[in-house]
């Protein structure tokens, strides 16, 4: 991985700004908090502990997203239950399961709901849609909504991939944003408030010291996995593209120590796959033939041939184009074995998972028609430029 770790910034997340400078604004208010294990200060103190220790903040309820408030749910689509937190005695409401939008009963007795989840800058990552649904619920209940912002770990400069098309909305994409959107959660909240008609009193406490070009390892902040299958910044870097394999019977590396970096299947030869991928001449990445045996999820306990993605220049690397190339290469090598994953997937019971991941049926139809990355992505650059221009008034960082 090509990094600039010798030039580290000193960034404070919105949580620390709240505790150090703005807590008095919420004196006497009853507070709720949407949090997970990555909701920490720069010294790795969890948001719940830090807010309770502060003394001037009255925390009355917690809310947990996908993978649970404790991050204990390893795989996708494993629902969480609500419970009483043994450490604090606070109720913890699950927002991943039958209920994904806070109910009026959950919000009863809350004046302000804080949102402090570490996002990864990708449309199909559910945390920002948990945020948008919570914003809607707070507007309806008359509760103030505030994002404690955090850096986009893969930077806020590069954007890639098509916008979601109408009719393909799901819990992994409720509104038209690119696959890699280049925003922080706070910026996306402000954009959604005004441009998607979410409305309400959404506000943001920005990070201090973050700049758009900074990656996670340039902030000076410790890296805490935002979810169990994104354990490193390397996995976050490739995720905008290799997440597309979730819509197929190809393994995206879940059940290995390098999820989303190692991809393959029992019916693929890693050397042949690497050779075909090299022919695309994709920038910033080297494909190493490998073999792996997932311990859970697709092809658990079976030997898979595939490749590991080694990103050697992340400024040049284009993960979405690379994800398309992976699908194209695998389809060409094993046309009788590669298959689209059937629904249900992330609470969508009818549309193919690949369609809600891509945001339309264009990727699926393109792969079936032997199209390559350039053809499938044709026109998306203009969409991304238009999106960036529309989002620019909501940028909170230089």
Short mmCIF file of C-alpha atoms in Angstrom, two decimals:
data_model
loop_
_atom_site.label_atom_id
_atom_site.label_comp_id
_atom_site.label_asym_id
_atom_site.label_seq_id
_atom_site.Cartn_x
_atom_site.Cartn_y
_atom_site.Cartn_z
CA UNK A 1 0.00 0.00 0.00
CA UNK A 2 1.35 3.39 -1.01
CA UNK A 3 0.88 5.75 1.92
CA UNK A 4 2.16 9.07 3.15
CA UNK A 5 2.23 8.09 6.82
CA UNK A 6 5.28 10.25 7.45
CA UNK A 7 3.07 13.32 7.04
CA UNK A 8 0.42 12.66 9.66
CA UNK A 9 -2.16 15.29 10.50
CA UNK A 10 -3.68 15.67 13.94
CA UNK A 11 -7.40 15.21 13.53
CA UNK A 12 -10.05 15.30 16.22
CA UNK A 13 -13.33 13.52 15.43
CA UNK A 14 -16.61 15.31 16.05
CA UNK A 15 -17.01 13.37 19.29
CA UNK A 16 -13.92 15.04 20.77
CA UNK A 17 -15.01 18.46 19.56
CA UNK A 18 -18.34 17.92 21.32
CA UNK A 19 -16.70 16.89 24.58
CA UNK A 20 -14.09 19.65 24.57
CA UNK A 21 -15.98 22.61 23.17
CA UNK A 22 -19.69 22.13 22.61
CA UNK A 23 -21.13 20.02 25.40
CA UNK A 24 -22.67 23.08 27.05
CA UNK A 25 -25.04 23.41 24.08
CA UNK A 26 -26.73 20.20 25.22
CA UNK A 27 -26.90 20.85 28.95
CA UNK A 28 -30.17 19.58 30.35
CA UNK A 29 -31.07 17.68 27.17
CA UNK A 30 -31.79 13.97 27.22
CA UNK A 31 -29.49 12.35 24.70
CA UNK A 32 -29.58 9.25 22.53
CA UNK A 33 -26.53 7.91 20.71
CA UNK A 34 -26.17 5.72 17.59
CA UNK A 35 -22.81 4.02 18.11
CA UNK A 36 -20.66 0.98 17.40
CA UNK A 37 -17.15 -0.18 18.40
CA UNK A 38 -15.42 2.40 16.18
CA UNK A 39 -17.18 5.26 18.01
CA UNK A 40 -14.05 6.18 19.95
CA UNK A 41 -11.86 9.16 20.83
CA UNK A 42 -8.28 9.44 19.61
CA UNK A 43 -7.23 7.74 22.86
CA UNK A 44 -9.62 4.85 22.11
CA UNK A 45 -12.15 5.69 24.81
CA UNK A 46 -15.60 4.68 23.63
CA UNK A 47 -18.16 7.43 23.04
CA UNK A 48 -20.52 6.02 25.68
CA UNK A 49 -17.83 6.01 28.36
CA UNK A 50 -16.54 9.44 27.36
CA UNK A 51 -20.00 11.02 27.39
CA UNK A 52 -20.95 9.47 30.72
CA UNK A 53 -17.62 10.50 32.25
CA UNK A 54 -18.07 14.07 31.03
CA UNK A 55 -20.77 14.76 33.58
CA UNK A 56 -22.51 17.50 31.62
CA UNK A 57 -24.21 15.16 29.16
CA UNK A 58 -27.25 13.07 30.06
CA UNK A 59 -27.18 9.90 27.97
CA UNK A 60 -30.47 7.98 28.22
CA UNK A 61 -30.51 5.50 25.29
CA UNK A 62 -28.22 3.79 22.78
CA UNK A 63 -28.89 2.58 19.24
CA UNK A 64 -26.95 -0.11 17.36
CA UNK A 65 -26.57 -0.43 13.54
CA UNK A 66 -25.77 -3.46 11.38
CA UNK A 67 -23.34 -5.84 13.13
CA UNK A 68 -24.69 -4.67 16.49
CA UNK A 69 -23.81 -1.91 18.90
CA UNK A 70 -20.90 -4.06 20.06
CA UNK A 71 -19.94 -5.12 16.51
CA UNK A 72 -20.36 -8.75 17.49
CA UNK A 73 -22.35 -9.92 14.43
CA UNK A 74 -19.65 -11.29 12.14
CA UNK A 75 -21.55 -11.90 8.93
CA UNK A 76 -23.97 -9.81 6.87
CA UNK A 77 -27.73 -10.01 7.37
CA UNK A 78 -27.48 -11.31 10.95
CA UNK A 79 -30.02 -9.30 12.88
CA UNK A 80 -29.46 -7.81 16.31
CA UNK A 81 -31.84 -7.72 19.25
CA UNK A 82 -32.52 -4.82 21.57
CA UNK A 83 -31.21 -5.24 25.11
CA UNK A 84 -30.15 -3.51 28.32
CA UNK A 85 -26.45 -2.69 28.37
CA UNK A 86 -24.89 -4.55 31.29
CA UNK A 87 -22.20 -1.91 31.81
CA UNK A 88 -24.38 1.21 31.89
CA UNK A 89 -27.92 -0.07 32.33
CA UNK A 90 -28.99 1.94 29.29
CA UNK A 91 -31.46 0.50 26.77
CA UNK A 92 -29.81 -0.45 23.44
CA UNK A 93 -32.24 -0.33 20.50
CA UNK A 94 -31.38 -2.40 17.42
CA UNK A 95 -31.64 -0.64 14.05
CA UNK A 96 -30.82 -3.74 12.02
CA UNK A 97 -33.62 -6.24 11.82
CA UNK A 98 -37.37 -5.90 11.56
CA UNK A 99 -36.87 -2.28 12.66
CA UNK A 100 -34.33 -0.19 10.74
CA UNK A 101 -35.84 3.22 11.42
CA UNK A 102 -36.17 4.35 15.06
CA UNK A 103 -39.76 4.04 16.24
CA UNK A 104 -41.59 6.75 18.18
CA UNK A 105 -41.36 4.52 21.26
CA UNK A 106 -37.57 4.31 20.89
CA UNK A 107 -37.30 8.10 20.63
CA UNK A 108 -39.68 8.83 23.49
CA UNK A 109 -37.93 10.83 26.20
CA UNK A 110 -35.03 11.84 23.89
CA UNK A 111 -34.38 15.49 23.02
CA UNK A 112 -31.28 15.03 20.86
CA UNK A 113 -30.09 11.97 18.95
CA UNK A 114 -26.35 11.89 18.23
CA UNK A 115 -25.04 9.78 15.36
CA UNK A 116 -21.42 8.63 15.70
CA UNK A 117 -20.66 5.80 13.27
CA UNK A 118 -17.46 5.40 11.28
CA UNK A 119 -18.55 5.22 7.65
CA UNK A 120 -16.33 3.96 4.79
CA UNK A 121 -17.43 6.25 1.96
CA UNK A 122 -19.33 3.66 -0.12
CA UNK A 123 -22.99 3.84 -1.09
CA UNK A 124 -23.78 0.21 -0.23
CA UNK A 125 -22.46 0.48 3.33
CA UNK A 126 -25.60 0.53 5.48
CA UNK A 127 -24.49 3.03 8.13
CA UNK A 128 -25.35 6.15 6.13
CA UNK A 129 -28.82 4.80 5.38
CA UNK A 130 -29.32 4.04 9.07
CA UNK A 131 -28.41 7.71 9.49
CA UNK A 132 -30.91 8.91 6.90
CA UNK A 133 -33.72 6.80 8.38
CA UNK A 134 -32.87 8.11 11.86
CA UNK A 135 -32.98 11.67 10.49
CA UNK A 136 -36.46 11.02 9.12
CA UNK A 137 -37.62 9.51 12.41
CA UNK A 138 -36.26 12.46 14.38
CA UNK A 139 -37.99 14.95 12.08
CA UNK A 140 -41.29 13.14 12.58
CA UNK A 141 -40.82 12.94 16.37
CA UNK A 142 -39.55 16.51 16.83
CA UNK A 143 -36.15 15.29 18.04
CA UNK A 144 -32.97 17.18 17.17
CA UNK A 145 -30.49 15.11 15.11
CA UNK A 146 -26.73 15.75 15.25
CA UNK A 147 -23.91 13.94 13.43
CA UNK A 148 -20.62 13.68 15.28
CA UNK A 149 -18.57 13.59 12.10
CA UNK A 150 -15.58 11.39 11.31
CA UNK A 151 -13.13 11.35 8.39
CA UNK A 152 -13.89 9.40 5.26
CA UNK A 153 -11.17 6.73 5.64
CA UNK A 154 -10.55 6.46 1.87
CA UNK A 155 -10.38 10.22 1.38
CA UNK A 156 -12.82 12.82 0.17
CA UNK A 157 -11.39 13.60 -3.27
CA UNK A 158 -12.01 10.58 -5.51
CA UNK A 159 -15.49 9.52 -6.60
CA UNK A 160 -16.40 6.62 -8.84
CA UNK A 161 -19.29 4.58 -10.13
CA UNK A 162 -22.82 5.31 -11.29
CA UNK A 163 -25.59 6.94 -9.30
CA UNK A 164 -28.40 4.79 -7.98
CA UNK A 165 -31.36 4.66 -10.38
CA UNK A 166 -34.97 5.17 -9.34
CA UNK A 167 -36.69 1.86 -8.69
CA UNK A 168 -33.55 0.25 -7.25
CA UNK A 169 -33.74 1.75 -3.77
CA UNK A 170 -32.97 -0.57 -0.87
CA UNK A 171 -31.36 -0.54 2.56
CA UNK A 172 -27.97 -0.47 0.78
CA UNK A 173 -28.96 2.56 -1.26
CA UNK A 174 -31.94 4.82 -0.56
CA UNK A 175 -30.96 7.81 -2.70
CA UNK A 176 -28.89 8.57 -5.84
CA UNK A 177 -25.24 8.85 -4.79
CA UNK A 178 -22.19 7.30 -6.52
CA UNK A 179 -20.77 3.98 -5.37
CA UNK A 180 -17.73 5.82 -3.97
CA UNK A 181 -19.17 9.17 -2.96
CA UNK A 182 -16.23 11.02 -1.37
CA UNK A 183 -18.29 12.54 1.46
CA UNK A 184 -18.19 12.21 5.21
CA UNK A 185 -21.32 11.03 6.98
CA UNK A 186 -21.91 14.60 8.15
CA UNK A 187 -21.69 16.02 4.64
CA UNK A 188 -24.01 13.34 3.32
CA UNK A 189 -26.48 14.13 6.12
CA UNK A 190 -26.61 17.80 5.11
CA UNK A 191 -26.93 16.86 1.43
CA UNK A 192 -29.72 14.38 2.19
CA UNK A 193 -31.50 16.90 4.40
CA UNK A 194 -31.84 19.40 1.57
CA UNK A 195 -31.47 17.52 -1.71
CA UNK A 196 -33.35 14.32 -0.91
CA UNK A 197 -36.13 15.99 1.05
CA UNK A 198 -35.26 14.32 4.34
CA UNK A 199 -35.64 17.67 6.10
CA UNK A 200 -35.64 18.09 9.84
CA UNK A 201 -33.10 19.78 12.07
CA UNK A 202 -30.05 17.72 11.10
CA UNK A 203 -26.82 19.37 12.21
CA UNK A 204 -23.16 18.35 12.18
CA UNK A 205 -20.29 18.78 14.61
CA UNK A 206 -17.38 18.55 12.14
CA UNK A 207 -14.00 16.95 12.67
CA UNK A 208 -11.20 19.32 13.51
CA UNK A 209 -8.14 19.24 11.27
CA UNK A 210 -9.34 16.88 8.53
CA UNK A 211 -8.73 17.71 4.87
CA UNK A 212 -10.34 15.99 1.91
CA UNK A 213 -7.12 14.45 0.61
CA UNK A 214 -6.32 12.69 3.90
CA UNK A 215 -6.71 8.93 4.20
CA UNK A 216 -7.25 7.25 7.54
CA UNK A 217 -3.57 6.54 8.09
CA UNK A 218 -2.73 10.22 7.56
CA UNK A 219 -5.03 11.56 10.28
CA UNK A 220 -3.11 10.46 13.37
CA UNK A 221 -6.25 8.63 14.53
CA UNK A 222 -6.16 4.92 15.44
CA UNK A 223 -7.93 2.59 13.03
CA UNK A 224 -10.78 0.63 14.59
CA UNK A 225 -12.59 -1.72 12.17
CA UNK A 226 -15.94 -0.13 11.24
CA UNK A 227 -17.36 -3.64 10.85
CA UNK A 228 -15.99 -7.17 11.30
CA UNK A 229 -15.24 -7.79 7.63
CA UNK A 230 -13.42 -4.51 7.05
CA UNK A 231 -10.56 -5.11 9.47
CA UNK A 232 -7.95 -2.83 7.86
CA UNK A 233 -7.61 0.28 5.73
CA UNK A 234 -6.48 -2.02 2.92
CA UNK A 235 -9.85 -3.79 2.99
CA UNK A 236 -11.67 -0.45 2.97
CA UNK A 237 -9.60 0.67 -0.02
CA UNK A 238 -10.71 -2.20 -2.27
CA UNK A 239 -14.24 -2.49 -0.84
CA UNK A 240 -15.96 -0.08 -3.31
CA UNK A 241 -15.25 -2.62 -6.06
CA UNK A 242 -14.96 -6.06 -4.53
CA UNK A 243 -18.23 -5.56 -2.64
CA UNK A 244 -19.88 -6.23 -6.01
CA UNK A 245 -18.92 -9.90 -5.64
CA UNK A 246 -21.56 -10.12 -2.89
CA UNK A 247 -24.06 -10.23 -5.74
CA UNK A 248 -22.50 -13.43 -7.15
CA UNK A 249 -21.47 -16.93 -6.09
CA UNK A 250 -17.84 -15.77 -6.05
CA UNK A 251 -16.23 -15.43 -2.63
CA UNK A 252 -15.35 -11.87 -1.66
CA UNK A 253 -13.02 -13.28 0.98
CA UNK A 254 -15.41 -13.42 3.91
CA UNK A 255 -14.22 -16.14 6.22
CA UNK A 256 -10.56 -15.38 5.50
CA UNK A 257 -8.11 -13.06 7.20
CA UNK A 258 -8.20 -10.69 4.17
CA UNK A 259 -11.89 -10.10 3.38
CA UNK A 260 -12.53 -8.12 0.18
CA UNK A 261 -8.82 -8.30 -0.68
CA UNK A 262 -8.86 -12.03 -1.55
CA UNK A 263 -11.48 -13.12 -4.07
CA UNK A 264 -12.12 -16.38 -5.88
CA UNK A 265 -14.09 -19.62 -6.09
CA UNK A 266 -13.53 -23.40 -6.18
CA UNK A 267 -14.00 -23.40 -9.96
CA UNK A 268 -11.38 -20.71 -10.69
CA UNK A 269 -7.65 -21.01 -11.30
CA UNK A 270 -5.82 -18.18 -9.59
CA UNK A 271 -3.04 -17.96 -12.17
CA UNK A 272 -5.47 -17.78 -15.08
CA UNK A 273 -7.55 -15.17 -13.25
CA UNK A 274 -4.49 -13.02 -12.49
CA UNK A 275 -3.31 -13.22 -16.09
CA UNK A 276 -6.69 -12.17 -17.46
CA UNK A 277 -6.92 -9.29 -14.98
CA UNK A 278 -3.46 -8.03 -15.93
CA UNK A 279 -4.68 -7.69 -19.51
CA UNK A 280 -7.04 -4.90 -18.38
CA UNK A 281 -3.97 -2.80 -17.41
CA UNK A 282 -5.72 -1.43 -14.35
CA UNK A 283 -3.82 1.33 -12.54
CA UNK A 284 -2.46 1.11 -9.01
CA UNK A 285 -3.06 -2.58 -8.32
CA UNK A 286 -1.20 -5.90 -8.66
CA UNK A 287 -3.08 -9.21 -8.74
CA UNK A 288 -1.31 -12.07 -6.98
CA UNK A 289 -2.57 -15.61 -7.62
CA UNK A 290 -3.58 -17.24 -4.35
CA UNK A 291 -5.59 -20.06 -2.79
CA UNK A 292 -7.79 -19.83 0.30
CA UNK A 293 -10.36 -21.82 2.24
CA UNK A 294 -13.11 -19.69 3.83
CA UNK A 295 -14.12 -20.67 7.35
CA UNK A 296 -17.65 -19.33 6.85
CA UNK A 297 -19.91 -17.75 4.23
CA UNK A 298 -19.60 -18.77 0.55
CA UNK A 299 -17.64 -21.96 -0.16
CA UNK A 300 -16.86 -22.49 3.53
CA UNK A 301 -14.36 -25.31 3.97
CA UNK A 302 -13.64 -25.55 0.24
CA UNK A 303 -10.40 -24.69 -1.51
CA UNK A 304 -10.82 -21.61 -3.69
CA UNK A 305 -8.53 -20.39 -6.43
CA UNK A 306 -8.35 -16.65 -6.84
CA UNK A 307 -6.30 -13.51 -6.45
CA UNK A 308 -5.31 -11.09 -3.76
CA UNK A 309 -5.50 -7.41 -4.66
CA UNK A 310 -2.34 -5.51 -3.66
CA UNK A 311 -2.92 -1.76 -4.02
CA UNK A 312 0.43 -0.14 -4.75
CA UNK A 313 -0.79 3.35 -5.68
CA UNK A 314 -4.09 4.21 -4.06
CA UNK A 315 -4.28 7.64 -5.75
CA UNK A 316 -4.31 5.90 -9.14
CA UNK A 317 -6.32 2.84 -8.09
CA UNK A 318 -9.94 2.74 -9.25
CA UNK A 319 -11.75 0.12 -7.15
CA UNK A 320 -15.09 0.19 -8.99
CA UNK A 321 -13.49 -0.37 -12.40
CA UNK A 322 -11.41 -3.11 -10.81
CA UNK A 323 -14.52 -4.80 -9.40
CA UNK A 324 -16.08 -4.84 -12.85
CA UNK A 325 -12.90 -6.33 -14.29
CA UNK A 326 -13.00 -9.08 -11.66
CA UNK A 327 -16.55 -9.99 -12.70
CA UNK A 328 -15.66 -9.85 -16.40
CA UNK A 329 -12.57 -12.04 -15.97
CA UNK A 330 -14.31 -14.64 -13.81
CA UNK A 331 -17.27 -14.81 -16.18
CA UNK A 332 -14.98 -15.30 -19.17
CA UNK A 333 -12.98 -18.04 -17.44
CA UNK A 334 -15.93 -19.98 -15.99
CA UNK A 335 -19.13 -18.98 -17.82
CA UNK A 336 -20.93 -22.16 -16.78
CA UNK A 337 -20.03 -21.79 -13.11
CA UNK A 338 -20.25 -18.08 -12.24
CA UNK A 339 -23.78 -17.18 -11.22
CA UNK A 340 -25.70 -14.22 -9.89
CA UNK A 341 -26.77 -14.58 -6.28
CA UNK A 342 -30.54 -14.85 -5.92
CA UNK A 343 -32.61 -12.73 -3.51
CA UNK A 344 -33.36 -12.15 -0.70
CA UNK A 345 -30.52 -9.79 0.10
CA UNK A 346 -30.48 -6.91 2.60
CA UNK A 347 -34.29 -6.97 2.92
CA UNK A 348 -34.86 -6.91 -0.85
CA UNK A 349 -36.85 -10.01 -1.83
CA UNK A 350 -37.37 -9.57 -5.58
CA UNK A 351 -34.53 -7.78 -7.37
CA UNK A 352 -31.21 -9.60 -7.92
CA UNK A 353 -28.64 -8.57 -5.30
CA UNK A 354 -26.22 -7.45 -8.02
CA UNK A 355 -28.80 -4.92 -9.22
CA UNK A 356 -29.31 -3.26 -5.85
CA UNK A 357 -25.56 -3.27 -5.28
CA UNK A 358 -24.94 -1.51 -8.60
CA UNK A 359 -28.05 0.62 -8.34
CA UNK A 360 -29.54 -0.60 -11.63
CA UNK A 361 -29.51 -3.66 -13.88
CA UNK A 362 -26.81 -2.16 -16.13
CA UNK A 363 -23.87 -4.05 -14.63
CA UNK A 364 -25.61 -7.42 -14.79
CA UNK A 365 -26.75 -6.88 -18.35
CA UNK A 366 -23.34 -5.57 -19.36
CA UNK A 367 -21.47 -8.58 -17.98
CA UNK A 368 -23.93 -10.93 -19.66
CA UNK A 369 -23.37 -9.06 -22.94
CA UNK A 370 -19.55 -9.40 -22.67
CA UNK A 371 -19.00 -5.69 -21.95
CA UNK A 372 -15.84 -4.55 -20.20
CA UNK A 373 -15.26 -1.94 -17.46
CA UNK A 374 -14.99 1.06 -19.82
CA UNK A 375 -18.23 0.22 -21.61
CA UNK A 376 -20.14 -0.47 -18.39
CA UNK A 377 -18.89 2.74 -16.77
CA UNK A 378 -19.55 4.88 -19.88
CA UNK A 379 -21.29 8.08 -18.84
CA UNK A 380 -20.70 7.63 -15.13
CA UNK A 381 -17.89 10.21 -15.00
CA UNK A 382 -20.33 12.92 -16.02
CA UNK A 383 -22.81 11.72 -13.37
CA UNK A 384 -20.11 11.85 -10.73
CA UNK A 385 -19.08 15.39 -11.76
CA UNK A 386 -22.70 16.54 -11.52
CA UNK A 387 -23.05 14.91 -8.11
CA UNK A 388 -19.86 16.55 -6.86
CA UNK A 389 -21.02 19.95 -8.07
CA UNK A 390 -24.34 19.52 -6.28
CA UNK A 391 -22.68 18.31 -3.11
CA UNK A 392 -19.98 20.98 -3.00
CA UNK A 393 -22.12 23.52 -1.06
CA UNK A 394 -22.30 20.95 1.74
CA UNK A 395 -18.56 20.30 1.95
CA UNK A 396 -17.36 20.93 5.49
CA UNK A 397 -13.65 20.48 4.76
CA UNK A 398 -11.10 22.01 2.40
#
